[in-house]
Amino acid sequence: MARHEQVIAEVFGLYERFGDSDYIGEPVSQIEHMSQAAQCALAEGFDDEVVLAAFFHDIGHICTKGAQNMGGFGVVSHERLGADYLRSAGFSERVARLVEYHVQAKRYLTLKEPGYYERLSEASRRTLEYQGGVMTEAQAQAFERDPLCEISLRMRHWDEQAKERHVPLIDLAVLKDKASRLLAA
């Protein structure tokens, strides 16, 4: 078995083992949330790296053992843990950074977009405290200069949308194929 095939088996195996678990106080499971985020990226015509980053954005909640908990709302620093996990698995820096930035995007939007905080779910509001809170203006300016800022903001909106009940799951074979092509390249 090629290295990328082993990686795909391992990474997607996490979703097979833990995907049905509760998604930190939301009305959907982990796999439903990830699937819906990836479907949003696909529907908007984004490339394979962005689609996979959308699917993997919360992998840090399921790829770690014994990590510190955010008061019942998932894993502290899940964005960094997930990004590091994906880097070590051989995914591109762009995929890893998009996963890492989805929390920065929440912190940014809470500062910059009127009414954003009020639209967050209770779980998202609670986790914001663990994630550094609202960005400062200086942090926001630095984030705006990052070439991945705009995509990260889109991804954050998909993250918020991806909490609908009874949405059919994406065909994981489609995502595995995208991952296989990226890892083999």
PDB file of C-alpha atoms in Angstrom:
ATOM      1  CA  MET A   1       0.000   0.000   0.000  1.00  0.00           C
ATOM      2  CA  ALA A   2       1.393   3.418  -0.986  1.00  0.00           C
ATOM      3  CA  ARG A   3       2.013   6.010   1.741  1.00  0.00           C
ATOM      4  CA  HIS A   4      -0.834   8.231   0.532  1.00  0.00           C
ATOM      5  CA  GLU A   5      -3.239   5.279   0.648  1.00  0.00           C
ATOM      6  CA  GLN A   6      -2.231   4.626   4.265  1.00  0.00           C
ATOM      7  CA  VAL A   7      -2.760   8.294   5.110  1.00  0.00           C
ATOM      8  CA  ILE A   8      -6.219   8.297   3.532  1.00  0.00           C
ATOM      9  CA  ALA A   9      -7.158   5.126   5.415  1.00  0.00           C
ATOM     10  CA  GLU A  10      -5.962   6.669   8.683  1.00  0.00           C
ATOM     11  CA  VAL A  11      -7.494  10.120   8.238  1.00  0.00           C
ATOM     12  CA  PHE A  12     -10.854   8.967   6.936  1.00  0.00           C
ATOM     13  CA  GLY A  13     -10.797   6.160   9.510  1.00  0.00           C
ATOM     14  CA  LEU A  14     -11.099   8.861  12.167  1.00  0.00           C
ATOM     15  CA  TYR A  15     -14.418   9.907  10.658  1.00  0.00           C
ATOM     16  CA  GLU A  16     -15.568   6.298  10.459  1.00  0.00           C
ATOM     17  CA  ARG A  17     -14.748   5.797  14.156  1.00  0.00           C
ATOM     18  CA  PHE A  18     -15.726   9.158  15.615  1.00  0.00           C
ATOM     19  CA  GLY A  19     -17.885  10.854  12.980  1.00  0.00           C
ATOM     20  CA  ASP A  20     -21.183   9.876  14.543  1.00  0.00           C
ATOM     21  CA  SER A  21     -20.269  11.505  17.839  1.00  0.00           C
ATOM     22  CA  ASP A  22     -21.961  14.658  19.022  1.00  0.00           C
ATOM     23  CA  TYR A  23     -20.654  17.841  17.464  1.00  0.00           C
ATOM     24  CA  ILE A  24     -20.031  19.879  20.625  1.00  0.00           C
ATOM     25  CA  GLY A  25     -23.541  20.972  21.481  1.00  0.00           C
ATOM     26  CA  GLU A  26     -24.789  21.398  17.903  1.00  0.00           C
ATOM     27  CA  PRO A  27     -27.780  19.533  16.401  1.00  0.00           C
ATOM     28  CA  VAL A  28     -25.539  17.515  14.024  1.00  0.00           C
ATOM     29  CA  SER A  29     -22.793  14.916  14.333  1.00  0.00           C
ATOM     30  CA  GLN A  30     -19.118  15.520  13.557  1.00  0.00           C
ATOM     31  CA  ILE A  31     -19.423  13.832  10.135  1.00  0.00           C
ATOM     32  CA  GLU A  32     -22.604  15.745   9.239  1.00  0.00           C
ATOM     33  CA  HIS A  33     -20.913  19.034  10.094  1.00  0.00           C
ATOM     34  CA  MET A  34     -17.756  18.245   8.117  1.00  0.00           C
ATOM     35  CA  SER A  35     -19.752  16.925   5.168  1.00  0.00           C
ATOM     36  CA  GLN A  36     -21.910  20.032   4.952  1.00  0.00           C
ATOM     37  CA  ALA A  37     -18.875  22.344   5.093  1.00  0.00           C
ATOM     38  CA  ALA A  38     -17.244  20.426   2.219  1.00  0.00           C
ATOM     39  CA  GLN A  39     -20.493  20.544   0.233  1.00  0.00           C
ATOM     40  CA  CYS A  40     -20.560  24.342   0.610  1.00  0.00           C
ATOM     41  CA  ALA A  41     -17.017  24.586  -0.772  1.00  0.00           C
ATOM     42  CA  LEU A  42     -17.919  22.298  -3.685  1.00  0.00           C
ATOM     43  CA  ALA A  43     -21.107  24.239  -4.435  1.00  0.00           C
ATOM     44  CA  GLU A  44     -19.085  27.463  -4.674  1.00  0.00           C
ATOM     45  CA  GLY A  45     -16.603  25.859  -7.068  1.00  0.00           C
ATOM     46  CA  PHE A  46     -13.510  25.897  -4.886  1.00  0.00           C
ATOM     47  CA  ASP A  47     -10.476  23.744  -5.643  1.00  0.00           C
ATOM     48  CA  ASP A  48      -9.692  20.382  -4.031  1.00  0.00           C
ATOM     49  CA  GLU A  49      -7.461  21.835  -1.310  1.00  0.00           C
ATOM     50  CA  VAL A  50     -10.197  24.179  -0.128  1.00  0.00           C
ATOM     51  CA  VAL A  51     -12.853  21.450  -0.276  1.00  0.00           C
ATOM     52  CA  LEU A  52     -10.658  19.146   1.813  1.00  0.00           C
ATOM     53  CA  ALA A  53      -9.788  21.944   4.259  1.00  0.00           C
ATOM     54  CA  ALA A  54     -13.509  22.584   4.703  1.00  0.00           C
ATOM     55  CA  PHE A  55     -14.046  18.887   5.396  1.00  0.00           C
ATOM     56  CA  PHE A  56     -11.046  18.654   7.726  1.00  0.00           C
ATOM     57  CA  HIS A  57     -11.497  21.995   9.505  1.00  0.00           C
ATOM     58  CA  ASP A  58     -12.510  20.408  12.824  1.00  0.00           C
ATOM     59  CA  ILE A  59     -10.393  17.252  12.594  1.00  0.00           C
ATOM     60  CA  GLY A  60      -8.521  18.468  15.675  1.00  0.00           C
ATOM     61  CA  HIS A  61     -11.546  17.460  17.750  1.00  0.00           C
ATOM     62  CA  ILE A  62     -11.162  13.800  16.722  1.00  0.00           C
ATOM     63  CA  CYS A  63      -7.470  13.243  15.941  1.00  0.00           C
ATOM     64  CA  THR A  64      -6.168  13.848  19.458  1.00  0.00           C
ATOM     65  CA  LYS A  65      -6.292  11.857  22.642  1.00  0.00           C
ATOM     66  CA  GLY A  66      -6.148  13.449  26.047  1.00  0.00           C
ATOM     67  CA  ALA A  67      -6.189  17.042  24.778  1.00  0.00           C
ATOM     68  CA  GLN A  68      -7.606  19.729  27.036  1.00  0.00           C
ATOM     69  CA  ASN A  69     -11.370  20.139  26.735  1.00  0.00           C
ATOM     70  CA  MET A  70     -13.195  23.465  26.263  1.00  0.00           C
ATOM     71  CA  GLY A  71     -15.780  22.904  28.987  1.00  0.00           C
ATOM     72  CA  GLY A  72     -17.575  20.184  27.020  1.00  0.00           C
ATOM     73  CA  PHE A  73     -17.331  22.076  23.720  1.00  0.00           C
ATOM     74  CA  GLY A  74     -14.489  20.244  22.041  1.00  0.00           C
ATOM     75  CA  VAL A  75     -10.713  20.377  22.209  1.00  0.00           C
ATOM     76  CA  VAL A  76      -8.634  23.441  23.096  1.00  0.00           C
ATOM     77  CA  SER A  77      -6.500  24.558  20.129  1.00  0.00           C
ATOM     78  CA  HIS A  78      -8.243  22.031  17.876  1.00  0.00           C
ATOM     79  CA  GLU A  79      -7.442  24.232  14.873  1.00  0.00           C
ATOM     80  CA  ARG A  80      -3.680  24.033  15.520  1.00  0.00           C
ATOM     81  CA  LEU A  81      -3.780  20.358  16.502  1.00  0.00           C
ATOM     82  CA  GLY A  82      -5.738  19.525  13.355  1.00  0.00           C
ATOM     83  CA  ALA A  83      -3.425  21.564  11.124  1.00  0.00           C
ATOM     84  CA  ASP A  84      -0.351  19.907  12.636  1.00  0.00           C
ATOM     85  CA  TYR A  85      -1.920  16.475  12.208  1.00  0.00           C
ATOM     86  CA  LEU A  86      -2.638  17.171   8.519  1.00  0.00           C
ATOM     87  CA  ARG A  87       0.884  18.535   7.941  1.00  0.00           C
ATOM     88  CA  SER A  88       2.395  15.395   9.483  1.00  0.00           C
ATOM     89  CA  ALA A  89       0.133  13.279   7.273  1.00  0.00           C
ATOM     90  CA  GLY A  90       1.548  14.987   4.170  1.00  0.00           C
ATOM     91  CA  PHE A  91      -1.190  17.458   3.257  1.00  0.00           C
ATOM     92  CA  SER A  92      -0.133  20.808   1.840  1.00  0.00           C
ATOM     93  CA  GLU A  93       0.661  23.838   3.933  1.00  0.00           C
ATOM     94  CA  ARG A  94      -2.315  25.580   2.301  1.00  0.00           C
ATOM     95  CA  VAL A  95      -4.736  22.886   3.537  1.00  0.00           C
ATOM     96  CA  ALA A  96      -3.181  22.979   7.015  1.00  0.00           C
ATOM     97  CA  ARG A  97      -3.270  26.769   7.252  1.00  0.00           C
ATOM     98  CA  LEU A  98      -6.896  26.939   6.132  1.00  0.00           C
ATOM     99  CA  VAL A  99      -7.788  24.457   8.877  1.00  0.00           C
ATOM    100  CA  GLU A 100      -5.794  26.500  11.362  1.00  0.00           C
ATOM    101  CA  TYR A 101      -7.306  29.804  10.237  1.00  0.00           C
ATOM    102  CA  HIS A 102     -10.978  28.899  10.652  1.00  0.00           C
ATOM    103  CA  VAL A 103     -10.777  29.978  14.300  1.00  0.00           C
ATOM    104  CA  GLN A 104      -8.877  33.160  13.416  1.00  0.00           C
ATOM    105  CA  ALA A 105     -11.665  33.915  10.948  1.00  0.00           C
ATOM    106  CA  LYS A 106     -14.260  33.613  13.730  1.00  0.00           C
ATOM    107  CA  ARG A 107     -12.251  35.964  15.928  1.00  0.00           C
ATOM    108  CA  TYR A 108     -11.890  38.388  12.993  1.00  0.00           C
ATOM    109  CA  LEU A 109     -15.563  38.336  11.992  1.00  0.00           C
ATOM    110  CA  THR A 110     -16.615  38.885  15.601  1.00  0.00           C
ATOM    111  CA  LEU A 111     -14.636  42.145  15.497  1.00  0.00           C
ATOM    112  CA  LYS A 112     -15.458  43.277  11.958  1.00  0.00           C
ATOM    113  CA  GLU A 113     -18.941  42.063  11.031  1.00  0.00           C
ATOM    114  CA  PRO A 114     -21.830  43.713  12.882  1.00  0.00           C
ATOM    115  CA  GLY A 115     -24.205  41.138  14.343  1.00  0.00           C
ATOM    116  CA  TYR A 116     -21.842  38.208  13.714  1.00  0.00           C
ATOM    117  CA  TYR A 117     -21.452  37.323  17.386  1.00  0.00           C
ATOM    118  CA  GLU A 118     -25.220  37.314  17.863  1.00  0.00           C
ATOM    119  CA  ARG A 119     -25.610  34.851  14.971  1.00  0.00           C
ATOM    120  CA  LEU A 120     -23.120  32.381  16.475  1.00  0.00           C
ATOM    121  CA  SER A 121     -24.523  29.288  18.114  1.00  0.00           C
ATOM    122  CA  GLU A 122     -24.233  29.026  21.879  1.00  0.00           C
ATOM    123  CA  ALA A 123     -21.432  26.476  21.477  1.00  0.00           C
ATOM    124  CA  SER A 124     -19.527  28.813  19.130  1.00  0.00           C
ATOM    125  CA  ARG A 125     -19.888  31.695  21.563  1.00  0.00           C
ATOM    126  CA  ARG A 126     -18.636  29.569  24.452  1.00  0.00           C
ATOM    127  CA  THR A 127     -15.599  28.302  22.519  1.00  0.00           C
ATOM    128  CA  LEU A 128     -14.641  31.838  21.436  1.00  0.00           C
ATOM    129  CA  GLU A 129     -13.497  32.471  25.016  1.00  0.00           C
ATOM    130  CA  TYR A 130     -11.032  29.553  24.779  1.00  0.00           C
ATOM    131  CA  GLN A 131      -9.883  30.651  21.323  1.00  0.00           C
ATOM    132  CA  GLY A 132      -8.514  34.047  22.305  1.00  0.00           C
ATOM    133  CA  GLY A 133     -11.733  36.058  22.124  1.00  0.00           C
ATOM    134  CA  VAL A 134     -12.401  38.873  19.684  1.00  0.00           C
ATOM    135  CA  MET A 135      -9.351  39.941  17.644  1.00  0.00           C
ATOM    136  CA  THR A 136      -7.680  43.256  18.284  1.00  0.00           C
ATOM    137  CA  GLU A 137      -7.475  45.769  15.444  1.00  0.00           C
ATOM    138  CA  ALA A 138      -3.754  45.009  15.057  1.00  0.00           C
ATOM    139  CA  GLN A 139      -4.427  41.269  14.814  1.00  0.00           C
ATOM    140  CA  ALA A 140      -7.200  41.929  12.284  1.00  0.00           C
ATOM    141  CA  GLN A 141      -4.909  44.064  10.115  1.00  0.00           C
ATOM    142  CA  ALA A 142      -2.266  41.331  10.107  1.00  0.00           C
ATOM    143  CA  PHE A 143      -4.893  38.714   9.236  1.00  0.00           C
ATOM    144  CA  GLU A 144      -6.179  40.846   6.346  1.00  0.00           C
ATOM    145  CA  ARG A 145      -2.679  40.842   4.816  1.00  0.00           C
ATOM    146  CA  ASP A 146      -2.557  37.039   4.741  1.00  0.00           C
ATOM    147  CA  PRO A 147      -3.218  35.652   1.226  1.00  0.00           C
ATOM    148  CA  LEU A 148      -5.571  33.035   2.741  1.00  0.00           C
ATOM    149  CA  CYS A 149      -7.719  35.556   4.613  1.00  0.00           C
ATOM    150  CA  GLU A 150     -10.596  35.736   2.110  1.00  0.00           C
ATOM    151  CA  ILE A 151     -10.885  31.957   1.700  1.00  0.00           C
ATOM    152  CA  SER A 152     -10.662  31.560   5.482  1.00  0.00           C
ATOM    153  CA  LEU A 153     -13.591  33.935   5.893  1.00  0.00           C
ATOM    154  CA  ARG A 154     -15.639  31.938   3.368  1.00  0.00           C
ATOM    155  CA  MET A 155     -14.727  28.766   5.228  1.00  0.00           C
ATOM    156  CA  ARG A 156     -15.888  30.308   8.481  1.00  0.00           C
ATOM    157  CA  HIS A 157     -19.276  31.067   6.981  1.00  0.00           C
ATOM    158  CA  TRP A 158     -19.522  27.455   5.765  1.00  0.00           C
ATOM    159  CA  ASP A 159     -18.634  26.357   9.294  1.00  0.00           C
ATOM    160  CA  GLU A 160     -21.582  28.341  10.634  1.00  0.00           C
ATOM    161  CA  GLN A 161     -23.956  27.066   7.922  1.00  0.00           C
ATOM    162  CA  ALA A 162     -22.923  23.433   8.323  1.00  0.00           C
ATOM    163  CA  LYS A 163     -25.247  22.679  11.209  1.00  0.00           C
ATOM    164  CA  GLU A 164     -28.437  21.677   9.423  1.00  0.00           C
ATOM    165  CA  ARG A 165     -30.234  18.488  10.377  1.00  0.00           C
ATOM    166  CA  HIS A 166     -31.115  15.759   7.864  1.00  0.00           C
ATOM    167  CA  VAL A 167     -28.736  16.824   5.083  1.00  0.00           C
ATOM    168  CA  PRO A 168     -27.425  13.766   3.206  1.00  0.00           C
ATOM    169  CA  LEU A 169     -23.718  13.118   3.690  1.00  0.00           C
ATOM    170  CA  ILE A 170     -21.273  13.776   0.902  1.00  0.00           C
ATOM    171  CA  ASP A 171     -19.907  10.657  -0.781  1.00  0.00           C
ATOM    172  CA  LEU A 172     -16.635  10.117   1.094  1.00  0.00           C
ATOM    173  CA  ALA A 173     -15.211   8.389  -1.979  1.00  0.00           C
ATOM    174  CA  VAL A 174     -15.230  11.794  -3.722  1.00  0.00           C
ATOM    175  CA  LEU A 175     -13.191  13.315  -0.896  1.00  0.00           C
ATOM    176  CA  LYS A 176     -10.857  10.328  -0.686  1.00  0.00           C
ATOM    177  CA  ASP A 177     -10.196  10.667  -4.423  1.00  0.00           C
ATOM    178  CA  LYS A 178      -9.383  14.378  -4.024  1.00  0.00           C
ATOM    179  CA  ALA A 179      -7.079  13.591  -1.104  1.00  0.00           C
ATOM    180  CA  SER A 180      -5.388  10.802  -3.030  1.00  0.00           C
ATOM    181  CA  ARG A 181      -4.642  13.085  -5.982  1.00  0.00           C
ATOM    182  CA  LEU A 182      -3.227  15.814  -3.729  1.00  0.00           C
ATOM    183  CA  LEU A 183      -1.083  13.452  -1.667  1.00  0.00           C
ATOM    184  CA  ALA A 184       0.237  11.622  -4.736  1.00  0.00           C
ATOM    185  CA  ALA A 185       1.236  14.853  -6.485  1.00  0.00           C
TER     186      ALA A 185
END
